[in-house]
XYZ file of C-alpha atoms in Angstrom:
227
model
C -19.379 3.981 -14.718
C -16.459 5.409 -15.009
C -14.036 5.120 -18.504
C -10.312 4.710 -18.465
C -9.102 7.759 -20.726
C -4.975 7.647 -19.857
C -2.011 6.450 -17.795
C -3.357 9.048 -15.286
C -5.771 7.005 -14.168
C -4.457 4.045 -13.487
C -2.932 6.245 -10.852
C -6.023 7.887 -9.497
C -7.620 6.177 -6.105
C -10.962 7.844 -7.129
C -11.383 6.456 -10.862
C -11.257 2.823 -9.206
C -13.582 4.036 -6.664
C -15.859 5.324 -8.998
C -14.920 2.620 -11.524
C -16.377 -0.958 -9.766
C -15.993 -0.199 -5.701
C -15.986 -2.684 -3.454
C -14.455 -5.367 -4.909
C -11.752 -3.400 -6.667
C -10.515 -1.494 -4.408
C -10.285 -5.039 -2.444
C -8.309 -6.774 -5.625
C -5.700 -3.873 -5.773
C -4.642 -4.009 -2.250
C -4.787 -7.634 -2.131
C -2.616 -6.991 -5.935
C -0.357 -5.193 -4.184
C 1.485 -7.894 -2.339
C -0.427 -10.521 -3.843
C 0.572 -10.429 -7.655
C 3.836 -7.902 -6.809
C 2.163 -4.608 -8.263
C 2.032 -2.337 -5.825
C 4.556 0.211 -6.906
C 2.696 2.002 -9.109
C -0.575 1.176 -7.900
C -2.020 4.192 -5.871
C -1.438 1.678 -2.413
C -2.090 4.782 0.854
C -3.867 7.266 -0.835
C -6.790 4.378 -2.740
C -7.105 3.596 0.898
C -7.860 7.306 2.571
C -10.061 7.807 -0.732
C -11.789 4.972 0.124
C -12.197 6.338 4.133
C -13.882 9.783 2.268
C -16.009 7.638 -0.028
C -17.045 4.517 2.608
C -20.214 4.977 3.021
C -20.894 5.322 -1.039
C -19.148 1.991 -1.289
C -19.993 -0.448 0.769
C -23.472 0.839 0.543
C -23.520 0.178 -3.158
C -22.023 -3.435 -2.054
C -24.022 -5.189 0.414
C -25.888 -2.470 1.331
C -25.502 0.228 4.353
C -25.389 -0.578 7.657
C -27.265 3.094 8.152
C -24.204 3.717 10.481
C -21.588 5.392 9.846
C -18.662 3.902 11.756
C -20.412 0.782 10.998
C -20.142 0.725 7.603
C -16.094 2.188 7.755
C -15.680 -0.763 10.427
C -16.588 -3.203 7.781
C -14.586 -1.596 4.369
C -11.044 -1.274 6.777
C -11.935 -4.750 8.133
C -12.500 -6.212 4.211
C -8.629 -4.299 2.983
C -7.265 -5.597 5.842
C -8.068 -8.678 5.465
C -7.334 -8.690 1.855
C -3.821 -6.629 2.485
C -3.112 -9.688 4.814
C -4.339 -13.084 2.436
C -1.435 -10.771 -0.031
C 0.879 -10.690 1.705
C 0.368 -14.215 2.579
C 0.656 -15.430 -0.853
C 3.697 -13.096 -1.746
C 5.380 -14.848 1.574
C 4.615 -18.643 -0.260
C 6.009 -17.425 -2.841
C 9.462 -15.992 -1.987
C 9.854 -19.381 0.423
C 9.331 -21.026 -3.087
C 11.079 -19.800 -5.707
C 13.985 -18.521 -2.391
C 17.049 -17.130 -5.079
C 15.741 -17.225 -8.250
C 14.429 -14.000 -7.702
C 17.130 -12.996 -7.736
C 18.361 -14.384 -10.341
C 15.338 -13.010 -12.976
C 15.707 -9.904 -15.567
C 13.667 -6.785 -15.398
C 10.023 -6.859 -16.831
C 7.387 -4.073 -16.494
C 5.614 -5.330 -13.588
C 8.457 -6.474 -11.615
C 11.823 -4.373 -10.675
C 15.105 -6.048 -8.894
C 16.276 -2.617 -7.428
C 13.322 -2.872 -5.087
C 13.581 -6.774 -3.830
C 17.120 -5.413 -2.720
C 15.374 -1.908 -1.028
C 13.286 -4.819 0.882
C 15.529 -6.644 2.117
C 17.349 -4.457 2.817
C 14.605 -3.103 5.179
C 13.471 -6.124 6.779
C 16.938 -6.919 7.646
C 17.248 -3.410 9.034
C 13.880 -3.355 10.992
C 13.929 -7.760 11.404
C 10.397 -8.569 12.031
C 8.824 -5.152 12.396
C 9.700 -4.665 8.860
C 6.518 -6.435 7.703
C 4.485 -4.330 10.350
C 6.191 -1.245 8.762
C 6.678 -2.524 5.501
C 2.712 -1.436 5.362
C 3.297 2.192 5.177
C 5.992 2.124 2.604
C 4.458 1.883 -1.221
C 6.969 0.228 -3.300
C 9.217 -1.531 0.480
C 5.610 -3.371 1.289
C 5.555 -4.860 -2.783
C 8.535 -6.405 -1.742
C 9.063 -7.100 2.049
C 6.466 -10.080 2.518
C 8.296 -12.273 0.356
C 12.095 -11.130 1.311
C 10.995 -12.871 4.471
C 9.687 -15.764 3.284
C 13.056 -16.226 1.100
C 14.847 -15.635 5.006
C 12.503 -18.270 5.699
C 10.525 -16.143 8.675
C 8.782 -18.395 11.245
C 5.622 -18.820 9.385
C 3.622 -18.121 12.523
C 5.930 -14.794 13.649
C 4.649 -13.561 10.044
C 1.207 -14.058 10.199
C 1.225 -11.816 13.835
C 3.289 -8.516 12.506
C 0.755 -9.545 9.044
C -2.005 -8.923 11.085
C -1.007 -6.487 12.968
C 0.456 -4.321 10.010
C -2.539 -4.541 7.510
C -5.409 -3.655 10.683
C -3.288 -0.561 11.177
C -2.922 0.632 7.749
C -6.296 0.280 7.168
C -8.018 1.620 10.094
C -5.778 4.231 10.298
C -6.151 5.528 6.724
C -9.335 4.546 6.285
C -10.919 6.795 9.613
C -8.937 9.354 8.740
C -10.214 9.376 5.597
C -13.467 9.126 6.861
C -13.931 11.227 9.949
C -11.094 13.798 8.011
C -13.488 14.957 5.309
C -16.380 14.926 7.849
C -14.584 16.842 10.539
C -13.308 20.024 7.368
C -17.020 19.992 6.089
C -18.796 20.081 9.477
C -15.896 22.984 10.658
C -14.711 25.011 7.818
C -17.682 24.490 4.953
C -14.809 22.341 2.681
C -15.859 19.478 1.065
C -12.435 17.364 0.426
C -14.261 15.694 -2.689
C -13.064 18.379 -4.497
C -9.522 18.636 -3.471
C -8.835 14.811 -4.061
C -6.078 16.210 -7.033
C -4.626 17.922 -3.323
C -4.707 15.328 -0.591
C -3.027 12.864 -3.069
C -0.505 14.426 -3.862
C 0.953 15.339 0.010
C 0.093 11.454 0.672
C 2.340 10.811 -1.758
C 4.781 13.151 -1.349
C 4.479 11.932 3.124
C 5.098 8.360 1.775
C 7.973 8.180 -0.549
C 9.965 10.670 0.719
C 11.588 7.852 3.440
C 11.923 6.127 0.556
C 13.450 8.754 -1.453
C 15.269 10.464 1.013
C 17.183 6.672 2.587
C 18.467 5.809 -1.029
C 20.648 9.305 -1.517
C 21.119 9.897 1.596
C 22.048 5.327 2.283
C 24.032 5.343 -1.230
C 25.978 8.592 -0.375
C 26.666 6.825 3.088
C 27.782 3.431 1.718
C 30.644 5.693 -0.755
C 31.846 7.289 2.086
C 32.100 4.338 3.795
C 34.127 2.742 0.686
C 36.504 6.338 0.680
C 37.770 5.179 4.168
């Protein structure tokens, strides 16, 4: 059992895996969109690292099936379901609260600017935003709320929600599991010994598009204003 030592632990996927395992992982994935705190919790990196530990996680929670593939599938499916439920809660919250959220003051767990970013993303990409947002930190936290605010069709949202959740979960979980196997078998490299570097790479890959959109989008808006 791991113990909390500093705020840095909150950004370390391995901490959650060792501290709470299967059930804590599911709660965090749900909380990303269901409780709207995903902008500071690990998301993509948690899934990738969970894939590396998939067999151990499933074995400790419900017992291993004896098959790496089945254990990894069970973990990926459970995480996808948690992600679907989280998004549905976010969507319901958006439909119920509507415009009131735009008047809400910023708090530690709620930042209005993220809501605007998710709204712009949704407007630009339409219904596909629900699927695409799964792979973008911060945006995925608020996109279901925006979908609810704009009263996106419930059935359409549910379908896109399921597709996005399963694509996100299975791609990252299986990538983590089988890349770990590949590197160990082919190069003798244990990815568990290089998690800090892996997490840094994943964070860069997932956040660079958002950073570029923020800076270049802002520059484009300024140019349009000048014209």
